[in-house]
Amino acid sequence: VSIPPEKRTFANTVHQLADAQAELYNKSKAFTFLYLVGISKELRDAAMNAKSLFESYEIEYFQRADIYKALVEFKDLVSYTL
C-alpha cells in the first residue's frame, strides 16, 4: 500500500493482496477444523471465538480505503498504459 502509484505492478499490488487473503483464509481454516472436531466444548468454543475474530479482521481488512485506493491506482496505471 505504501508503494507510489506510478511504481505499482501486478506483483507488488494485486499479487501481494491476494497472498495476504490466502494466508488469512488458510489460518482461519485451522480454527474451523478445531471447532468442528474438537473433543472438548471449551476447545470448540475457543476455536469458534478465534474463527469469528479472524472473520471480523478479514472484513475490516478488505474494507480499508488504502487497499481500495492501491487497487484503483493499479487499475488506472494499467488502463493508461494499454
CSV table of N, CA and C in Angstrom, one decimal, residues 6 11 13 29 32 41 71 81-82:
chain,number,residue,atom,x,y,z
A,6,GLU,N,2.8,5.3,-9.4
A,6,GLU,CA,3.5,5.1,-10.6
A,6,GLU,C,4.4,3.8,-10.6
A,11,ALA,N,2.6,-7.7,-9.5
A,11,ALA,CA,3.3,-8.4,-8.4
A,11,ALA,C,3.3,-7.7,-7.1
A,13,THR,N,1.3,-5.3,-6.0
A,13,THR,CA,0.0,-4.8,-5.6
A,13,THR,C,-1.0,-5.9,-5.5
A,29,LYS,N,-8.9,-21.6,8.6
A,29,LYS,CA,-9.3,-22.9,8.5
A,29,LYS,C,-8.9,-23.8,9.6
A,32,THR,N,-11.5,-23.4,12.1
A,32,THR,CA,-12.7,-24.1,11.7
A,32,THR,C,-12.6,-25.6,12.0
A,41,LYS,N,-15.8,-29.1,24.8
A,41,LYS,CA,-16.6,-28.0,24.5
A,41,LYS,C,-15.8,-26.7,24.6
A,71,LEU,N,-5.6,-0.6,-5.3
A,71,LEU,CA,-6.1,-1.4,-6.4
A,71,LEU,C,-6.6,-0.5,-7.5
A,81,THR,N,-1.6,2.5,-19.6
A,81,THR,CA,-0.5,2.0,-20.4
A,81,THR,C,-1.0,1.1,-21.6
A,82,LEU,N,-2.3,0.8,-21.6
A,82,LEU,CA,-2.8,-0.1,-22.7
A,82,LEU,C,-3.0,0.7,-24.0
